[in-house]
Tab-separated table of C-alpha atoms in Angstrom:
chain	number	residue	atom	x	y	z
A	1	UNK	CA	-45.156	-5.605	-93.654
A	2	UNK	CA	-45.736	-2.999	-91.279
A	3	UNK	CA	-45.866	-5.704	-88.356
A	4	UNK	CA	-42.236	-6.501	-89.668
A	5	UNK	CA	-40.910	-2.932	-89.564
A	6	UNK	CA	-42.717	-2.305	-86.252
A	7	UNK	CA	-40.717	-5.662	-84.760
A	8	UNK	CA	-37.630	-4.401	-86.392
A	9	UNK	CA	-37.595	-0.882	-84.824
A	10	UNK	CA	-38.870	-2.173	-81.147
A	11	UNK	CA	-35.585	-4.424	-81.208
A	12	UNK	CA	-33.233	-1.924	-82.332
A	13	UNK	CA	-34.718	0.770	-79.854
A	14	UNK	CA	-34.125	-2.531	-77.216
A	15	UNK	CA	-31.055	-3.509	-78.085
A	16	UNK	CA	-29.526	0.391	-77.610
A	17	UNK	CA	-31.397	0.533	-74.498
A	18	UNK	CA	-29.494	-1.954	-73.000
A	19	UNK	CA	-25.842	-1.126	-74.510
A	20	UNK	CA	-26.137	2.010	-73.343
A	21	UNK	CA	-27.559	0.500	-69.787
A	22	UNK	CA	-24.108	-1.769	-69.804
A	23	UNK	CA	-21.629	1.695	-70.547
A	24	UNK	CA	-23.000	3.084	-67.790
A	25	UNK	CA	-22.809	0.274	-65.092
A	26	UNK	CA	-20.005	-1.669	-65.968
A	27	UNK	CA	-16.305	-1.278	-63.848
A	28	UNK	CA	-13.557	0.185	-65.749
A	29	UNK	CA	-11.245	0.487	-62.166
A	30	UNK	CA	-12.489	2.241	-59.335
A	31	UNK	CA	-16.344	3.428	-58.187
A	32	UNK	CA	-16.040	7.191	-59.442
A	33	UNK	CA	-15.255	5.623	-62.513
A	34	UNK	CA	-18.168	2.738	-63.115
A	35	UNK	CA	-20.941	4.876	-60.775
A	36	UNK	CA	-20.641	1.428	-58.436
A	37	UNK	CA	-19.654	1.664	-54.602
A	38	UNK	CA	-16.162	0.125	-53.786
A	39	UNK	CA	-15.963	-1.945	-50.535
A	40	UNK	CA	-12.952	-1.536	-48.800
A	41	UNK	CA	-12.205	-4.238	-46.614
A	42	UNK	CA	-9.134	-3.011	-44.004
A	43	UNK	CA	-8.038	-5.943	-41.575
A	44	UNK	CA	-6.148	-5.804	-38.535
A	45	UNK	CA	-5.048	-8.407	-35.203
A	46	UNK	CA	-5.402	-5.302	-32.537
A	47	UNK	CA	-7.609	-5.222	-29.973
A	48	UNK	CA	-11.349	-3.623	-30.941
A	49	UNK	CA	-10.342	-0.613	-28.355
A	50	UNK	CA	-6.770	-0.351	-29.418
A	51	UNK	CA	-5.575	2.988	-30.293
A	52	UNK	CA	-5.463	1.481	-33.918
A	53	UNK	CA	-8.878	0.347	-34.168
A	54	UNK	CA	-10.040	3.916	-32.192
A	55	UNK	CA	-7.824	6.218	-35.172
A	56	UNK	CA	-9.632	3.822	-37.827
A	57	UNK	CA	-12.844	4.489	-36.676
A	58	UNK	CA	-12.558	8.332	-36.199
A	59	UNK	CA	-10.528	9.095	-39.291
A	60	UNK	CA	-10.097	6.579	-42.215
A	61	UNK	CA	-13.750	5.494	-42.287
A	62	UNK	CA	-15.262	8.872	-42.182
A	63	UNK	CA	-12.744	10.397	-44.212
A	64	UNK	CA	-13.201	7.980	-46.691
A	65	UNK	CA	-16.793	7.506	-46.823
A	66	UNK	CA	-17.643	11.092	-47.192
A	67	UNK	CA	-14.661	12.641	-49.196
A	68	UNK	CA	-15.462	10.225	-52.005
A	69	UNK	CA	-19.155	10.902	-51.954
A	70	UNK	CA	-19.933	7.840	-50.803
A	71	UNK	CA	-18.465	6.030	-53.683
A	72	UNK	CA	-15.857	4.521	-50.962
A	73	UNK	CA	-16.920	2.449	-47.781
A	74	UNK	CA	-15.356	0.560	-45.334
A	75	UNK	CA	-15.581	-2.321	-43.758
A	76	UNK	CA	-13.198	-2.847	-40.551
A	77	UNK	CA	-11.953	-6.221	-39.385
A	78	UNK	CA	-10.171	-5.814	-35.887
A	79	UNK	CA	-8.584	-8.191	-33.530
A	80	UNK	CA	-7.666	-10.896	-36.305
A	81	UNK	CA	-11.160	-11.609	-37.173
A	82	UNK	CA	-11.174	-11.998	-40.942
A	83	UNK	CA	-7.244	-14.283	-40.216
A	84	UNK	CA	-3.907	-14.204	-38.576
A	85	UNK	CA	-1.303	-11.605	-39.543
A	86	UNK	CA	0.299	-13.793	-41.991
A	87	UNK	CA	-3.224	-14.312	-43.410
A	88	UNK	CA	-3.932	-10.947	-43.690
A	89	UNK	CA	-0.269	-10.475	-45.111
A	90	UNK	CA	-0.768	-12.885	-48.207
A	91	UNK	CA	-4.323	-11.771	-48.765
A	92	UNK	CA	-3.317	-8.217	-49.432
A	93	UNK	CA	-0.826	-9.474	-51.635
A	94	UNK	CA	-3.186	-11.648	-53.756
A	95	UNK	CA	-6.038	-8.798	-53.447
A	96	UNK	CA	-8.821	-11.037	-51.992
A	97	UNK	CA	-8.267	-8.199	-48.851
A	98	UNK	CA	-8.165	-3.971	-49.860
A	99	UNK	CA	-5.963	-3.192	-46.947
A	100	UNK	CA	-4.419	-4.018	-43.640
A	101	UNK	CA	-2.538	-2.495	-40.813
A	102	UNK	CA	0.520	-5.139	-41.045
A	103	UNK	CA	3.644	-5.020	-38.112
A	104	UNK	CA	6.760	-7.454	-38.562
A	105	UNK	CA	5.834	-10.035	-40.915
A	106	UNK	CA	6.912	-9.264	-44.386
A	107	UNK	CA	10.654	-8.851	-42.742
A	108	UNK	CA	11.922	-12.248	-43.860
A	109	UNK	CA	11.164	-10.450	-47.709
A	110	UNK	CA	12.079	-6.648	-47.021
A	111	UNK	CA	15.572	-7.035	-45.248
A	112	UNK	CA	15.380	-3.222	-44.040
A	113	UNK	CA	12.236	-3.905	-42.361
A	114	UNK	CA	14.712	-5.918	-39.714
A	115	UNK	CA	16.107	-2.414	-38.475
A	116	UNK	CA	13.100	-2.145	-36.517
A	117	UNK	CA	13.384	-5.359	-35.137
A	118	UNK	CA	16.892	-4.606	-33.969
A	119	UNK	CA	16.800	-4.498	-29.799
A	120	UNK	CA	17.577	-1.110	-28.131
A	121	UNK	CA	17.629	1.050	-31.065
A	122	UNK	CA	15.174	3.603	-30.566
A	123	UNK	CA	15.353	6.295	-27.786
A	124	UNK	CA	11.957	7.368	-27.338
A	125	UNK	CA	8.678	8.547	-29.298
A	126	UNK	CA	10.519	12.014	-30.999
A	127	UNK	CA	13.438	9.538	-32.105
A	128	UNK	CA	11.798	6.857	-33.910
A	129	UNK	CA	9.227	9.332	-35.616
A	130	UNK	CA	12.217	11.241	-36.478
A	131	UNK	CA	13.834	8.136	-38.398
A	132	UNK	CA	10.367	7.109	-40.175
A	133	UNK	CA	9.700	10.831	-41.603
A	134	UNK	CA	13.749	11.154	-43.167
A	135	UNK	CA	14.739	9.448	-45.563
A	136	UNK	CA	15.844	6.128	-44.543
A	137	UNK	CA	11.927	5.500	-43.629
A	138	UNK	CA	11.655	6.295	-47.037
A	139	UNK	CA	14.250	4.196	-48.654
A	140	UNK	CA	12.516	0.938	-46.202
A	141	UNK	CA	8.495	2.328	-48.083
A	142	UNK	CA	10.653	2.034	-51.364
A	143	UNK	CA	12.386	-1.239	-50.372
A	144	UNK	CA	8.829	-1.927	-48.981
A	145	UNK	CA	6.565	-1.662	-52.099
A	146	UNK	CA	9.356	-3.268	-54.418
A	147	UNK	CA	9.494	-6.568	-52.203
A	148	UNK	CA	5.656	-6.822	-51.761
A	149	UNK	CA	4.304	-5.273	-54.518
A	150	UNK	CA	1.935	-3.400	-51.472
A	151	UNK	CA	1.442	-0.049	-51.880
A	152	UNK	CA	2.950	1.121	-48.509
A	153	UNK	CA	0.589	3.864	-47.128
A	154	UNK	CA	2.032	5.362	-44.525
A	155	UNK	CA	3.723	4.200	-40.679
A	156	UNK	CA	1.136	4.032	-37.664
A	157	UNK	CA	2.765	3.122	-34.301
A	158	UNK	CA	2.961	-0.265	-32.345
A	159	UNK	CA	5.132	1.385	-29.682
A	160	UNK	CA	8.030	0.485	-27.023
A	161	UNK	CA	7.936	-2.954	-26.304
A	162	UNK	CA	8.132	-4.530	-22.276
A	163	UNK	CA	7.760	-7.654	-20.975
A	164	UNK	CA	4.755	-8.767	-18.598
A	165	UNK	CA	4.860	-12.527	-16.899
A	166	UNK	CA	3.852	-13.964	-14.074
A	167	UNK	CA	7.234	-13.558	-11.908
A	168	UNK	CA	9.259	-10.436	-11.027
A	169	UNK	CA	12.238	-10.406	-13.474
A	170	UNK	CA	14.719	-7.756	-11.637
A	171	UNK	CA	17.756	-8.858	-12.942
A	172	UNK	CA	19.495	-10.713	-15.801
A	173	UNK	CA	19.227	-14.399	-13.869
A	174	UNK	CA	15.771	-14.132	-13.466
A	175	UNK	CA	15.316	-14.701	-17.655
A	176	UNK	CA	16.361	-17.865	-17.396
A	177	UNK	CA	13.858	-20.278	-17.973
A	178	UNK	CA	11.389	-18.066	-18.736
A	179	UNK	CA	8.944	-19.256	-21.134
A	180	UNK	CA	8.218	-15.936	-23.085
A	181	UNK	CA	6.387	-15.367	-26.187
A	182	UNK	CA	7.469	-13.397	-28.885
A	183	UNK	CA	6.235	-12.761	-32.904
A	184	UNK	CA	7.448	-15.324	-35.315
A	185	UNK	CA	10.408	-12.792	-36.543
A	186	UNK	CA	13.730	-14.106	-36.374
A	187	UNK	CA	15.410	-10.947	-34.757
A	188	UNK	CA	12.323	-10.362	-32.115
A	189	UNK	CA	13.216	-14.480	-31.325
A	190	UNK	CA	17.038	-13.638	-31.000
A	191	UNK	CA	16.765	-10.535	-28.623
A	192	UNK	CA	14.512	-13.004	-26.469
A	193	UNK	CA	17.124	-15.922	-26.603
A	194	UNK	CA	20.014	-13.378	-26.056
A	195	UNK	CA	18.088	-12.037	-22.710
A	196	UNK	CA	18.033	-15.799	-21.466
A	197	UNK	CA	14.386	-16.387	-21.708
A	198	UNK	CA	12.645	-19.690	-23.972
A	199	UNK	CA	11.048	-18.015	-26.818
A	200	UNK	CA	7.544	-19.664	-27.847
A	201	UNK	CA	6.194	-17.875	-31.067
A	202	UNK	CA	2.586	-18.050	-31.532
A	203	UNK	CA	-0.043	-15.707	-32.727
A	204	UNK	CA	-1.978	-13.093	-31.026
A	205	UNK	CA	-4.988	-14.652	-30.361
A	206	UNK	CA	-3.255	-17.536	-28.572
A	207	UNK	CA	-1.805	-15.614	-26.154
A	208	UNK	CA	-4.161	-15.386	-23.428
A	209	UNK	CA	-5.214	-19.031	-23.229
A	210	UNK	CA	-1.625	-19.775	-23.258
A	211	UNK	CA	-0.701	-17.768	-20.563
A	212	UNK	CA	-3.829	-19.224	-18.704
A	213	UNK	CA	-2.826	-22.254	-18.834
A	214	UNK	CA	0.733	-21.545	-17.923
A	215	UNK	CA	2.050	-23.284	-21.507
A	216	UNK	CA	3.971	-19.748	-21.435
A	217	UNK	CA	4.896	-17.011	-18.542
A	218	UNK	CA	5.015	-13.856	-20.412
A	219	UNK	CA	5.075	-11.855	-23.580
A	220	UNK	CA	6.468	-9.015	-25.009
A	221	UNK	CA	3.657	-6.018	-26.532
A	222	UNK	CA	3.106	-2.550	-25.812
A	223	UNK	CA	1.246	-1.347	-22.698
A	224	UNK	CA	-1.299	-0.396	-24.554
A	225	UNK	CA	-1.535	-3.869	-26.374
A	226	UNK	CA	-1.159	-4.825	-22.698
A	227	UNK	CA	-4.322	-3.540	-21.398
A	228	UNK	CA	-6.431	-3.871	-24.452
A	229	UNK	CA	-5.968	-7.831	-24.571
A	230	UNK	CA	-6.856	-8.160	-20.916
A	231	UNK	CA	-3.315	-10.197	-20.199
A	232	UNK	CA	-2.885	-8.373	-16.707
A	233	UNK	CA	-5.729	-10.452	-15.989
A	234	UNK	CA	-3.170	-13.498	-16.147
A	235	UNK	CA	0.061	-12.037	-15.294
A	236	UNK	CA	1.345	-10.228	-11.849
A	237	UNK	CA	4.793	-8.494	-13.109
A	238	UNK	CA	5.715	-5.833	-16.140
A	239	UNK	CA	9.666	-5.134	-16.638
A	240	UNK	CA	9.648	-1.945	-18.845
A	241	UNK	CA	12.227	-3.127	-20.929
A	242	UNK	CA	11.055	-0.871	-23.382
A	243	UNK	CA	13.461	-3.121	-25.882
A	244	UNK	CA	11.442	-2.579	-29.091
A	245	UNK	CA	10.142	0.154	-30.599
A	246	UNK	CA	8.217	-1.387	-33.545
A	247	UNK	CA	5.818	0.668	-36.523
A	248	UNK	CA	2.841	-0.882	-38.375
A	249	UNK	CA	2.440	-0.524	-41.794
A	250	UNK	CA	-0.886	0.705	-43.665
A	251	UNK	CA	-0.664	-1.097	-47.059
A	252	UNK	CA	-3.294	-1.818	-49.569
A	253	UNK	CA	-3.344	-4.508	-52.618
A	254	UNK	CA	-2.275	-3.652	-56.316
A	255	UNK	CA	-5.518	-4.794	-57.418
A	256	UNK	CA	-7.356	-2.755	-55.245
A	257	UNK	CA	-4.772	0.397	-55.450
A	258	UNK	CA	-4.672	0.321	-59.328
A	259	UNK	CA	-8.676	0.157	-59.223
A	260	UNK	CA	-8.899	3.284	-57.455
A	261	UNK	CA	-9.333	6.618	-59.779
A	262	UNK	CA	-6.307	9.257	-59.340
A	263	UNK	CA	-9.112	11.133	-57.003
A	264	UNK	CA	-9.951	8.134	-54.768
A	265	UNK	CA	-6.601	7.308	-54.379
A	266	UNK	CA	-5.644	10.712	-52.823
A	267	UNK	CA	-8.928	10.166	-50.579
A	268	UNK	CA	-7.240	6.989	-49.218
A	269	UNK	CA	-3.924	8.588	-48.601
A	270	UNK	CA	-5.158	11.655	-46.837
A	271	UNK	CA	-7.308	9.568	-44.693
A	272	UNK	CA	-4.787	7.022	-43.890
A	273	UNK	CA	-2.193	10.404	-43.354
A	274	UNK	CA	-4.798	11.894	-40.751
A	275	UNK	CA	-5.516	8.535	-39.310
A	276	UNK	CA	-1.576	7.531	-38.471
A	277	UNK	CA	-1.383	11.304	-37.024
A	278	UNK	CA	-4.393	10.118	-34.695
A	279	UNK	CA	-2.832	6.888	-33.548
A	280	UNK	CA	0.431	8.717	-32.476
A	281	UNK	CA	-1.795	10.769	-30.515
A	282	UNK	CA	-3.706	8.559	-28.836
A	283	UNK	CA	-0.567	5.771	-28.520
A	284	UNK	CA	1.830	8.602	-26.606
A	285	UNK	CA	-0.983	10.489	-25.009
A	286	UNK	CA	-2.311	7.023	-23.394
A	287	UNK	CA	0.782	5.112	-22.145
A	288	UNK	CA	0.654	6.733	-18.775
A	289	UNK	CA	-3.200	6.248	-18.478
A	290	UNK	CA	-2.156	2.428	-19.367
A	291	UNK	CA	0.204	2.085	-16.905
A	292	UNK	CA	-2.451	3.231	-14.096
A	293	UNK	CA	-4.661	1.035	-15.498
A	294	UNK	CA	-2.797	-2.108	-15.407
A	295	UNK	CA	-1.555	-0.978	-11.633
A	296	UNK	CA	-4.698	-0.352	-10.708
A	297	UNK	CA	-5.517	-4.166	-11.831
A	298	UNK	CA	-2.262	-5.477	-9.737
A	299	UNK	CA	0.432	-5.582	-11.881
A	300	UNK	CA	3.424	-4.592	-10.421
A	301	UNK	CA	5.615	-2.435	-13.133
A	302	UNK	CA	9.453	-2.423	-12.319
A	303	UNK	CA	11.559	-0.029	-14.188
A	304	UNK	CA	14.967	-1.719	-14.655
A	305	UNK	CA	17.903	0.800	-13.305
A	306	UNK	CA	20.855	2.063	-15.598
A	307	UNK	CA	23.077	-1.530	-14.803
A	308	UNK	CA	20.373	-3.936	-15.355
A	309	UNK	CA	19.456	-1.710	-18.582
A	310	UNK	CA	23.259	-1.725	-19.746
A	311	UNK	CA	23.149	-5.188	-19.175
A	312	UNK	CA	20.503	-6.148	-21.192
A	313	UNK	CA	22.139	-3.657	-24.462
A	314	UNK	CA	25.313	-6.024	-23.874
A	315	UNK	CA	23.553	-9.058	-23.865
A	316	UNK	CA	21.720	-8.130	-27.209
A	317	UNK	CA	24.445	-6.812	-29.055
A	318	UNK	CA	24.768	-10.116	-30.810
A	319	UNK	CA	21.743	-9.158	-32.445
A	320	UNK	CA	22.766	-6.369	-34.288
A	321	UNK	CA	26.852	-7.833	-35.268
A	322	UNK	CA	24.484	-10.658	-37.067
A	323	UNK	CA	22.234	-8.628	-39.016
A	324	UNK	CA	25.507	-6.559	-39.713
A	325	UNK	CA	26.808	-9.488	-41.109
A	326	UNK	CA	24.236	-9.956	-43.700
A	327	UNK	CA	23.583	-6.667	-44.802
A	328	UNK	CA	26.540	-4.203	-46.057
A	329	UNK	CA	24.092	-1.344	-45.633
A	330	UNK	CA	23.174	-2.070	-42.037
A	331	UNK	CA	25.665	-0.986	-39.610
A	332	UNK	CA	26.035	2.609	-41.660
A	333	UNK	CA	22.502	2.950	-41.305
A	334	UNK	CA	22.047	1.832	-37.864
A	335	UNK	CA	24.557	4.439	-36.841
A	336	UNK	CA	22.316	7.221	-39.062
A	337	UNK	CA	19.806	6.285	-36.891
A	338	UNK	CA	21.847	6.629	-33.637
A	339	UNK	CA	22.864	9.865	-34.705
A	340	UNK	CA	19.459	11.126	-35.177
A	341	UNK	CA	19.095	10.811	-31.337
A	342	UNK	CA	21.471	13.125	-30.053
């Protein structure tokens, strides 16, 4: 009898052992909540040494890590390692990836996103940060998150496009027949037809083998994306067409977002706030030190004068009468923008 009460009591004692073991372990959304570490995995196709990657490393991990008591880490995935941009796209979307530092693709589903695809739009740095901090960046973050379902986190900077090949391109004619890479976007692919050039899109990491091998003669990045691929290493010329000025986006997943306590979600934004600041910093404070660089490795950088630049505005016009076109919105708030220049 008293073996029976003994057996009785050692399996109830058990039994509440464990429940209470499984309250406190167990996930109810986010690490503060469940006492578990969150992973964040944040994926991106820039160089290791871009100023992307650098801001990442000396704000959002940090940040992260030790504002949420450790409860937070990161895990980085530069230059396209963990997939392609339209890999790292759908993952996000899915929530098999945290977050990624996304440029163009998602335009084909968020129309507004094609205003920054839109050729010679943008005057300079002060301009297009202008535009993304009033409130038609906000209405594209709205238009953004409602076409994605991606929590949009905040605009980092890909910069002024130019063009780098393996021939001086000094004037209009000298397009033609150049075999030039661009991003799969429809209106990137346009402005390149409408310059003259044969547009080839690929991904990133194609790029240099491509232009090794002389299946292409140029592309079209940012100095910066320039010198951290090591393309100067197979191209002689740059034309600073400075056509483009394109953002990147800093989105995370629903799963992941909706995870996150009310607390670690306000660590992620601050860091990702501080870390966009840094990349502005480092993008505009570097450009010069990129252009010596890439000199210094014998490219020669021409810097087209105010006719060939007027020329290539007419030439691209097209551009913007067909996105006009689609859009009822688009040729108010193109001029917005314009206006925000002066």
């Amino acid at each position: 009898m008293k073996k029976s009460i003994f057996l009785v009591l050692f399996t109830f004692i058990l039994l509440t052992g464990c429940s209470a073991s499984t309250k406190d372990t167990s996930s109810s959304g986010g690490g503060e909540k469940s006492g578990k570490t969150t992973t964040i995995k944040i994926a991106n196709f820039y160089a290791d040494d871009h100023a992307v990657n650098k801001a990442i490393k000396e704000k959002f991990l940090p940040m992260v890590e030790e504002n949420s008591n450790g409860k937070l880490k990161v895990d980085l995935f530069p230059n396209s390692t963990i997939g392609g941009e339209e890999f790292m796209y759908d993952g996000t979307r899915n929530g098999t990836i945290e977050m990624a530092v996304l440029s163009q693709i998602m335009e084909p589903d968020v129309p507004k996103v094609g205003l920054f695809s839109l050729p010679f739009l943008f005057k300079d740095y002060a301009h297009a940060k202008g535009v993304l901090d009033s409130p038609i960046g906000g209405d594209i973050k709205t238009e953004f998150e409602a076409k994605t379902g991606l929590k949009h986190l905040g605009y980092g900077i890909n910069g002024f496009r130019v063009v780098s090949s393996n021939r001086l391109v000094k004037k209009m004619e000298d397009f033609k027949g150049l075999k030039l890479r661009m991003p799969n976007v429809p209106q990137m692919i346009a402005t390149g037809q409408a310059l003259g050039t044969t547009v080839s899109p690929m991904p990133i990491p194609e790029i240099f083998p491509a232009l090794e091998q002389k299946v292409i003669d140029g592309q079209d990045n940012p100095y910066s994306t320039l010198r951290s691929n090591a393309w100067y290493e197979v191209q002689t010329h740059v034309l600073e067409t400075r056509h483009l000025f394109l953002p990147n986006n800093y989105v995370a997943s629903k799963k992941f977002w909706t995870s996150l306590s009310p607390e670690q979600q306000k660590v992620v934004e601050e860091a990702v706030q501080a870390t966009v600041k840094r990349e502005w910093e480092l993008t505009e404070q570097g450009e010069e030190d990129d252009k010596k660089f890439l000199k210094e490795n014998g490219l020669k950088i021409t810097v087209p004068d105010e006719d060939f630049k007027s020329e290539m505005i007419q030439a691209t016009e097209g551009v913007h009468k067909e996105f006009y076109k689609k859009y009822s919105w688009a040729e108010e708030t193109v001029e917005q923008i314009k206006e925000q220049s002066k």
